């Protein structure tokens, strides 16, 4: 079967013809119909994820497909694409505990990205303690996680402010946000204030870098910022007074440690939200499997504008 393989870190993935996957105890083989591409795949491909196992290895941490007995499933976790062969292939062996059934009315394309982006959004929204009426600033709102987070926050009754650095994305974000701001980081407070908001209750931050300090300053007394990524840079600075006087909380989230059964239960929650129409995945493009390196580049160059999917 065909698979996109990492032969060396820092090098493009390569199309190879490899033997069919052999399921271990408690595992099933899934015929992949869509593999979802995530920034994590890019970091793994560069060799910058400490937990990544030996090479060569098929990439891809999640996807959707069908089992031999006809179950339509989404899958994520259990080391797929990190410590074992992943989803960038025609077929993949997956622990049965990592499968979530795709409900009727939800397409494989809609389901393929729920495991990482969707579950992360679900978790950070929960962690932030959003309540009806909360004002929530979602950074990187056009992205895989941000686009889900924006919709989940709104579904919980929040007033939502979506940030993008790309003015061409404003119109598409408006349907899920009360306000959309264009900001490249340092100008975040000005952009939010200009949109008529002086402060927010919650920030969901997958960007860090130049966004982190201004985002903390935008929190109102008792506000919460959940930091789950660092797409715009690995560090940011806040002064002690900016932080403690308003009793702000800055909380980190890293989802890599969750076990497969927990992840698949959360994926099922997300899939039910999609089936109900309350949440819609933001799918930017569906590309052939061999275009994975182009997909990685689109993420790095911020040209994705939503979830990228591969069709084996
Ligand atoms: N903690 C966890 O468990 C976990 C799980 C999943 C993801 N993550 C991390 O969360 C972050 C977001 O993931 P994702 O899947 O949503 O990524 P994504 O689909 O690439 O979206 C990120 C969005 O942020 C904006 N962006 C990206 N790089 C930027 C930069 N340098 N400066 C300013 N804006 C930038 C882009 O929006 P515009 O172009 O519209 O501005 C992009 O659409 C990544 O860093 C990822 O590694 C963490």
PDB file of N, CA and C and ligand atoms in Angstrom, residues 37-41 43 76 116-117 119-121 123-124 139-147 163-167 169 173 183-185 205-208 211 227-233 252-257 282 298-308, ligand 1:
ATOM      1  N   UNK A  37      -4.239  17.033   8.688  1.00  0.00           N
ATOM      2  CA  UNK A  37      -2.874  17.546   8.866  1.00  0.00           C
ATOM      3  C   UNK A  37      -2.898  18.588   9.981  1.00  0.00           C
ATOM      4  N   UNK A  38      -1.923  18.486  10.886  1.00  0.00           N
ATOM      5  CA  UNK A  38      -1.854  19.382  12.038  1.00  0.00           C
ATOM      6  C   UNK A  38      -0.467  19.996  12.151  1.00  0.00           C
ATOM      7  N   UNK A  39      -0.352  21.170  12.821  1.00  0.00           N
ATOM      8  CA  UNK A  39       0.983  21.733  13.063  1.00  0.00           C
ATOM      9  C   UNK A  39       1.903  20.731  13.759  1.00  0.00           C
ATOM     10  N   UNK A  40       1.332  19.893  14.633  1.00  0.00           N
ATOM     11  CA  UNK A  40       2.155  18.895  15.334  1.00  0.00           C
ATOM     12  C   UNK A  40       2.908  18.006  14.337  1.00  0.00           C
ATOM     13  N   UNK A  41       2.255  17.676  13.212  1.00  0.00           N
ATOM     14  CA  UNK A  41       2.912  16.837  12.197  1.00  0.00           C
ATOM     15  C   UNK A  41       4.147  17.546  11.642  1.00  0.00           C
ATOM     16  N   UNK A  43       5.970  19.825  13.315  1.00  0.00           N
ATOM     17  CA  UNK A  43       7.036  19.821  14.339  1.00  0.00           C
ATOM     18  C   UNK A  43       7.679  18.422  14.402  1.00  0.00           C
ATOM     19  N   UNK A  76      -7.542   8.983  16.613  1.00  0.00           N
ATOM     20  CA  UNK A  76      -6.419   9.837  17.009  1.00  0.00           C
ATOM     21  C   UNK A  76      -5.717   9.189  18.193  1.00  0.00           C
ATOM     22  N   UNK A 116      -7.752  15.851  17.058  1.00  0.00           N
ATOM     23  CA  UNK A 116      -6.729  16.752  17.602  1.00  0.00           C
ATOM     24  C   UNK A 116      -7.296  18.168  17.753  1.00  0.00           C
ATOM     25  N   UNK A 117      -7.647  18.812  16.629  1.00  0.00           N
ATOM     26  CA  UNK A 117      -8.113  20.198  16.734  1.00  0.00           C
ATOM     27  C   UNK A 117      -9.412  20.295  17.542  1.00  0.00           C
ATOM     28  N   UNK A 119     -10.863  18.135  19.750  1.00  0.00           N
ATOM     29  CA  UNK A 119     -10.757  17.771  21.174  1.00  0.00           C
ATOM     30  C   UNK A 119      -9.964  18.833  21.935  1.00  0.00           C
ATOM     31  N   UNK A 120      -8.927  19.389  21.304  1.00  0.00           N
ATOM     32  CA  UNK A 120      -8.173  20.460  21.966  1.00  0.00           C
ATOM     33  C   UNK A 120      -9.092  21.647  22.243  1.00  0.00           C
ATOM     34  N   UNK A 121      -9.891  22.017  21.243  1.00  0.00           N
ATOM     35  CA  UNK A 121     -10.817  23.140  21.430  1.00  0.00           C
ATOM     36  C   UNK A 121     -11.809  22.847  22.550  1.00  0.00           C
ATOM     37  N   UNK A 123     -11.425  20.868  25.087  1.00  0.00           N
ATOM     38  CA  UNK A 123     -10.736  20.887  26.375  1.00  0.00           C
ATOM     39  C   UNK A 123     -10.411  22.311  26.835  1.00  0.00           C
ATOM     40  N   UNK A 124      -9.928  23.141  25.924  1.00  0.00           N
ATOM     41  CA  UNK A 124      -9.545  24.489  26.370  1.00  0.00           C
ATOM     42  C   UNK A 124     -10.783  25.332  26.699  1.00  0.00           C
ATOM     43  N   UNK A 139      -7.712  33.625  19.814  1.00  0.00           N
ATOM     44  CA  UNK A 139      -6.580  33.948  18.936  1.00  0.00           C
ATOM     45  C   UNK A 139      -6.408  32.827  17.913  1.00  0.00           C
ATOM     46  N   UNK A 140      -5.952  33.181  16.713  1.00  0.00           N
ATOM     47  CA  UNK A 140      -5.789  32.160  15.656  1.00  0.00           C
ATOM     48  C   UNK A 140      -7.111  31.521  15.305  1.00  0.00           C
ATOM     49  N   UNK A 141      -8.159  32.344  15.213  1.00  0.00           N
ATOM     50  CA  UNK A 141      -9.519  31.818  15.080  1.00  0.00           C
ATOM     51  C   UNK A 141      -9.800  31.143  13.741  1.00  0.00           C
ATOM     52  N   UNK A 142      -8.955  31.374  12.750  1.00  0.00           N
ATOM     53  CA  UNK A 142      -9.169  30.706  11.456  1.00  0.00           C
ATOM     54  C   UNK A 142      -8.597  29.294  11.462  1.00  0.00           C
ATOM     55  N   UNK A 143      -7.829  28.947  12.495  1.00  0.00           N
ATOM     56  CA  UNK A 143      -7.109  27.677  12.505  1.00  0.00           C
ATOM     57  C   UNK A 143      -7.972  26.499  12.895  1.00  0.00           C
ATOM     58  N   UNK A 144      -7.343  25.326  12.859  1.00  0.00           N
ATOM     59  CA  UNK A 144      -8.062  24.106  13.200  1.00  0.00           C
ATOM     60  C   UNK A 144      -8.670  24.190  14.586  1.00  0.00           C
ATOM     61  N   UNK A 145      -7.871  24.527  15.593  1.00  0.00           N
ATOM     62  CA  UNK A 145      -8.377  24.595  16.961  1.00  0.00           C
ATOM     63  C   UNK A 145      -9.248  25.829  17.148  1.00  0.00           C
ATOM     64  N   UNK A 146      -8.736  26.977  16.688  1.00  0.00           N
ATOM     65  CA  UNK A 146      -9.445  28.239  16.916  1.00  0.00           C
ATOM     66  C   UNK A 146     -10.851  28.234  16.352  1.00  0.00           C
ATOM     67  N   UNK A 147     -11.017  27.653  15.155  1.00  0.00           N
ATOM     68  CA  UNK A 147     -12.348  27.694  14.521  1.00  0.00           C
ATOM     69  C   UNK A 147     -13.357  26.856  15.304  1.00  0.00           C
ATOM     70  N   UNK A 163      -9.750  36.605  16.436  1.00  0.00           N
ATOM     71  CA  UNK A 163      -8.558  37.305  15.906  1.00  0.00           C
ATOM     72  C   UNK A 163      -8.008  36.546  14.707  1.00  0.00           C
ATOM     73  N   UNK A 164      -7.638  37.298  13.671  1.00  0.00           N
ATOM     74  CA  UNK A 164      -6.863  36.758  12.558  1.00  0.00           C
ATOM     75  C   UNK A 164      -5.796  37.785  12.201  1.00  0.00           C
ATOM     76  N   UNK A 165      -4.712  37.325  11.594  1.00  0.00           N
ATOM     77  CA  UNK A 165      -3.708  38.278  11.121  1.00  0.00           C
ATOM     78  C   UNK A 165      -3.956  38.626   9.650  1.00  0.00           C
ATOM     79  N   UNK A 166      -4.961  37.989   9.060  1.00  0.00           N
ATOM     80  CA  UNK A 166      -5.177  38.078   7.620  1.00  0.00           C
ATOM     81  C   UNK A 166      -6.558  38.686   7.339  1.00  0.00           C
ATOM     82  N   UNK A 167      -6.540  39.927   6.830  1.00  0.00           N
ATOM     83  CA  UNK A 167      -7.801  40.648   6.622  1.00  0.00           C
ATOM     84  C   UNK A 167      -8.747  39.920   5.668  1.00  0.00           C
ATOM     85  N   UNK A 169      -9.645  37.013   5.798  1.00  0.00           N
ATOM     86  CA  UNK A 169     -10.419  35.979   6.504  1.00  0.00           C
ATOM     87  C   UNK A 169     -11.531  36.555   7.375  1.00  0.00           C
ATOM     88  N   UNK A 173     -14.995  34.609   9.171  1.00  0.00           N
ATOM     89  CA  UNK A 173     -15.059  34.435  10.628  1.00  0.00           C
ATOM     90  C   UNK A 173     -16.283  35.114  11.225  1.00  0.00           C
ATOM     91  N   UNK A 183      -5.045  41.475  13.723  1.00  0.00           N
ATOM     92  CA  UNK A 183      -3.906  41.883  14.549  1.00  0.00           C
ATOM     93  C   UNK A 183      -2.729  40.962  14.284  1.00  0.00           C
ATOM     94  N   UNK A 184      -1.520  41.536  14.342  1.00  0.00           N
ATOM     95  CA  UNK A 184      -0.310  40.722  14.195  1.00  0.00           C
ATOM     96  C   UNK A 184       0.403  40.538  15.530  1.00  0.00           C
ATOM     97  N   UNK A 185      -0.212  40.999  16.623  1.00  0.00           N
ATOM     98  CA  UNK A 185       0.361  40.737  17.942  1.00  0.00           C
ATOM     99  C   UNK A 185       0.464  41.978  18.797  1.00  0.00           C
ATOM    100  N   UNK A 205      -5.515  30.979  23.687  1.00  0.00           N
ATOM    101  CA  UNK A 205      -4.298  31.396  22.994  1.00  0.00           C
ATOM    102  C   UNK A 205      -3.484  30.215  22.482  1.00  0.00           C
ATOM    103  N   UNK A 206      -3.472  30.029  21.179  1.00  0.00           N
ATOM    104  CA  UNK A 206      -2.607  29.033  20.559  1.00  0.00           C
ATOM    105  C   UNK A 206      -1.422  29.684  19.871  1.00  0.00           C
ATOM    106  N   UNK A 207      -1.229  30.986  20.104  1.00  0.00           N
ATOM    107  CA  UNK A 207      -0.200  31.729  19.372  1.00  0.00           C
ATOM    108  C   UNK A 207       1.010  32.096  20.213  1.00  0.00           C
ATOM    109  N   UNK A 208       0.814  32.603  21.440  1.00  0.00           N
ATOM    110  CA  UNK A 208       1.949  33.033  22.263  1.00  0.00           C
ATOM    111  C   UNK A 208       2.685  34.189  21.601  1.00  0.00           C
ATOM    112  N   UNK A 211       1.634  37.931  20.895  1.00  0.00           N
ATOM    113  CA  UNK A 211       0.229  38.032  21.318  1.00  0.00           C
ATOM    114  C   UNK A 211       0.060  37.867  22.832  1.00  0.00           C
ATOM    115  N   UNK A 227      -3.400  28.903  27.543  1.00  0.00           N
ATOM    116  CA  UNK A 227      -2.337  28.857  26.526  1.00  0.00           C
ATOM    117  C   UNK A 227      -2.152  27.403  26.107  1.00  0.00           C
ATOM    118  N   UNK A 228      -2.374  27.135  24.829  1.00  0.00           N
ATOM    119  CA  UNK A 228      -2.265  25.740  24.373  1.00  0.00           C
ATOM    120  C   UNK A 228      -1.327  25.588  23.189  1.00  0.00           C
ATOM    121  N   UNK A 229      -0.728  26.666  22.709  1.00  0.00           N
ATOM    122  CA  UNK A 229       0.165  26.577  21.569  1.00  0.00           C
ATOM    123  C   UNK A 229       1.050  27.805  21.491  1.00  0.00           C
ATOM    124  N   UNK A 230       2.004  27.774  20.585  1.00  0.00           N
ATOM    125  CA  UNK A 230       2.985  28.857  20.477  1.00  0.00           C
ATOM    126  C   UNK A 230       3.326  29.103  19.009  1.00  0.00           C
ATOM    127  N   UNK A 231       2.296  29.130  18.151  1.00  0.00           N
ATOM    128  CA  UNK A 231       2.544  29.291  16.713  1.00  0.00           C
ATOM    129  C   UNK A 231       3.299  30.575  16.400  1.00  0.00           C
ATOM    130  N   UNK A 232       3.081  31.633  17.199  1.00  0.00           N
ATOM    131  CA  UNK A 232       3.712  32.929  16.892  1.00  0.00           C
ATOM    132  C   UNK A 232       4.998  33.144  17.675  1.00  0.00           C
ATOM    133  N   UNK A 233       5.387  32.201  18.503  1.00  0.00           N
ATOM    134  CA  UNK A 233       6.650  32.353  19.241  1.00  0.00           C
ATOM    135  C   UNK A 233       6.607  31.667  20.584  1.00  0.00           C
ATOM    136  N   UNK A 252      -1.969  26.573  31.400  1.00  0.00           N
ATOM    137  CA  UNK A 252      -1.449  25.850  30.241  1.00  0.00           C
ATOM    138  C   UNK A 252      -2.266  24.600  29.955  1.00  0.00           C
ATOM    139  N   UNK A 253      -2.308  24.223  28.671  1.00  0.00           N
ATOM    140  CA  UNK A 253      -2.988  22.981  28.278  1.00  0.00           C
ATOM    141  C   UNK A 253      -2.116  22.207  27.290  1.00  0.00           C
ATOM    142  N   UNK A 254      -1.843  20.973  27.576  1.00  0.00           N
ATOM    143  CA  UNK A 254      -1.127  20.096  26.652  1.00  0.00           C
ATOM    144  C   UNK A 254      -1.843  18.766  26.601  1.00  0.00           C
ATOM    145  N   UNK A 255      -2.383  18.410  25.444  1.00  0.00           N
ATOM    146  CA  UNK A 255      -3.270  17.248  25.370  1.00  0.00           C
ATOM    147  C   UNK A 255      -2.595  15.942  25.008  1.00  0.00           C
ATOM    148  N   UNK A 256      -1.286  15.968  24.844  1.00  0.00           N
ATOM    149  CA  UNK A 256      -0.631  14.764  24.338  1.00  0.00           C
ATOM    150  C   UNK A 256      -0.708  13.582  25.298  1.00  0.00           C
ATOM    151  N   UNK A 257      -0.903  13.879  26.586  1.00  0.00           N
ATOM    152  CA  UNK A 257      -0.861  12.805  27.569  1.00  0.00           C
ATOM    153  C   UNK A 257      -2.150  12.008  27.719  1.00  0.00           C
ATOM    154  N   UNK A 282     -14.068  23.725   9.952  1.00  0.00           N
ATOM    155  CA  UNK A 282     -13.646  24.677   8.912  1.00  0.00           C
ATOM    156  C   UNK A 282     -12.617  23.967   8.029  1.00  0.00           C
ATOM    157  N   UNK A 298       1.962  24.925   3.732  1.00  0.00           N
ATOM    158  CA  UNK A 298       0.827  25.864   3.865  1.00  0.00           C
ATOM    159  C   UNK A 298       0.617  26.240   5.327  1.00  0.00           C
ATOM    160  N   UNK A 299       0.804  25.275   6.234  1.00  0.00           N
ATOM    161  CA  UNK A 299       0.647  25.585   7.665  1.00  0.00           C
ATOM    162  C   UNK A 299       1.753  26.532   8.116  1.00  0.00           C
ATOM    163  N   UNK A 300       2.987  26.205   7.744  1.00  0.00           N
ATOM    164  CA  UNK A 300       4.129  27.035   8.174  1.00  0.00           C
ATOM    165  C   UNK A 300       3.981  28.457   7.637  1.00  0.00           C
ATOM    166  N   UNK A 301       3.515  28.584   6.408  1.00  0.00           N
ATOM    167  CA  UNK A 301       3.411  29.909   5.783  1.00  0.00           C
ATOM    168  C   UNK A 301       2.055  30.565   6.034  1.00  0.00           C
ATOM    169  N   UNK A 302       1.258  29.960   6.889  1.00  0.00           N
ATOM    170  CA  UNK A 302      -0.061  30.511   7.268  1.00  0.00           C
ATOM    171  C   UNK A 302      -0.964  30.709   6.065  1.00  0.00           C
ATOM    172  N   UNK A 303      -0.888  29.767   5.128  1.00  0.00           N
ATOM    173  CA  UNK A 303      -1.774  29.831   3.957  1.00  0.00           C
ATOM    174  C   UNK A 303      -2.911  28.835   4.064  1.00  0.00           C
ATOM    175  N   UNK A 304      -2.997  28.082   5.168  1.00  0.00           N
ATOM    176  CA  UNK A 304      -4.014  27.030   5.253  1.00  0.00           C
ATOM    177  C   UNK A 304      -5.418  27.634   5.408  1.00  0.00           C
ATOM    178  N   UNK A 305      -5.614  28.455   6.403  1.00  0.00           N
ATOM    179  CA  UNK A 305      -6.922  29.079   6.601  1.00  0.00           C
ATOM    180  C   UNK A 305      -7.994  28.126   7.069  1.00  0.00           C
ATOM    181  N   UNK A 306      -7.601  27.024   7.684  1.00  0.00           N
ATOM    182  CA  UNK A 306      -8.559  26.033   8.172  1.00  0.00           C
ATOM    183  C   UNK A 306      -7.904  24.668   8.102  1.00  0.00           C
ATOM    184  N   UNK A 307      -8.709  23.641   8.255  1.00  0.00           N
ATOM    185  CA  UNK A 307      -8.169  22.272   8.313  1.00  0.00           C
ATOM    186  C   UNK A 307      -7.811  21.756   6.912  1.00  0.00           C
ATOM    187  N   UNK A 308      -6.610  21.225   6.788  1.00  0.00           N
ATOM    188  CA  UNK A 308      -6.176  20.586   5.549  1.00  0.00           C
ATOM    189  C   UNK A 308      -6.332  19.078   5.699  1.00  0.00           C
TER     190      UNK A 308
HETATM  191  N1  LIG B   1      -1.670  21.822  23.472  1.00  0.00           N
HETATM  192  C1  LIG B   1      -2.162  20.925  22.631  1.00  0.00           C
HETATM  193  O1  LIG B   1      -2.504  19.798  23.012  1.00  0.00           O
HETATM  194  C2  LIG B   1      -2.347  21.326  21.198  1.00  0.00           C
HETATM  195  C3  LIG B   1      -3.229  20.604  20.375  1.00  0.00           C
HETATM  196  C4  LIG B   1      -3.415  21.056  19.054  1.00  0.00           C
HETATM  197  C5  LIG B   1      -2.724  22.162  18.590  1.00  0.00           C
HETATM  198  N2  LIG B   1      -1.832  22.800  19.413  1.00  0.00           N
HETATM  199  C6  LIG B   1      -1.094  23.978  18.960  1.00  0.00           C
HETATM  200  O2  LIG B   1      -2.033  25.031  18.827  1.00  0.00           O
HETATM  201  C7  LIG B   1      -1.641  25.898  17.765  1.00  0.00           C
HETATM  202  C8  LIG B   1      -2.817  26.044  16.792  1.00  0.00           C
HETATM  203  O3  LIG B   1      -3.100  24.771  16.210  1.00  0.00           O
HETATM  204  P1  LIG B   1      -4.054  24.693  14.950  1.00  0.00           P
HETATM  205  O4  LIG B   1      -4.218  23.286  14.579  1.00  0.00           O
HETATM  206  O5  LIG B   1      -5.259  25.527  15.166  1.00  0.00           O
HETATM  207  O6  LIG B   1      -3.112  25.434  13.874  1.00  0.00           O
HETATM  208  P2  LIG B   1      -3.508  26.089  12.494  1.00  0.00           P
HETATM  209  O7  LIG B   1      -4.631  25.347  11.874  1.00  0.00           O
HETATM  210  O8  LIG B   1      -2.230  26.249  11.751  1.00  0.00           O
HETATM  211  O9  LIG B   1      -4.095  27.517  12.892  1.00  0.00           O
HETATM  212  C9  LIG B   1      -3.396  28.460  13.598  1.00  0.00           C
HETATM  213  C10 LIG B   1      -3.887  29.846  13.162  1.00  0.00           C
HETATM  214  O10 LIG B   1      -3.113  30.795  13.862  1.00  0.00           O
HETATM  215  C11 LIG B   1      -2.655  31.803  13.000  1.00  0.00           C
HETATM  216  N3  LIG B   1      -1.179  31.792  13.004  1.00  0.00           N
HETATM  217  C12 LIG B   1      -0.366  30.751  12.734  1.00  0.00           C
HETATM  218  N4  LIG B   1       0.918  31.130  12.849  1.00  0.00           N
HETATM  219  C13 LIG B   1       0.896  32.421  13.220  1.00  0.00           C
HETATM  220  C14 LIG B   1       1.908  33.375  13.496  1.00  0.00           C
HETATM  221  N5  LIG B   1       3.208  33.069  13.385  1.00  0.00           N
HETATM  222  N6  LIG B   1       1.541  34.623  13.860  1.00  0.00           N
HETATM  223  C15 LIG B   1       0.242  34.942  13.946  1.00  0.00           C
HETATM  224  N7  LIG B   1      -0.772  34.080  13.672  1.00  0.00           N
HETATM  225  C16 LIG B   1      -0.429  32.839  13.311  1.00  0.00           C
HETATM  226  C17 LIG B   1      -3.196  31.532  11.611  1.00  0.00           C
HETATM  227  O11 LIG B   1      -4.338  32.346  11.437  1.00  0.00           O
HETATM  228  P3  LIG B   1      -4.352  33.645  10.468  1.00  0.00           P
HETATM  229  O12 LIG B   1      -3.445  33.337   9.304  1.00  0.00           O
HETATM  230  O13 LIG B   1      -5.794  33.766  10.120  1.00  0.00           O
HETATM  231  O14 LIG B   1      -3.844  34.772  11.312  1.00  0.00           O
HETATM  232  C18 LIG B   1      -3.651  30.072  11.683  1.00  0.00           C
HETATM  233  O15 LIG B   1      -4.850  29.847  10.982  1.00  0.00           O
HETATM  234  C19 LIG B   1      -0.391  25.278  17.146  1.00  0.00           C
HETATM  235  O16 LIG B   1       0.742  25.920  17.704  1.00  0.00           O
HETATM  236  C20 LIG B   1      -0.456  23.833  17.591  1.00  0.00           C
HETATM  237  O17 LIG B   1       0.809  23.233  17.638  1.00  0.00           O
HETATM  238  C21 LIG B   1      -1.645  22.400  20.703  1.00  0.00           C
END
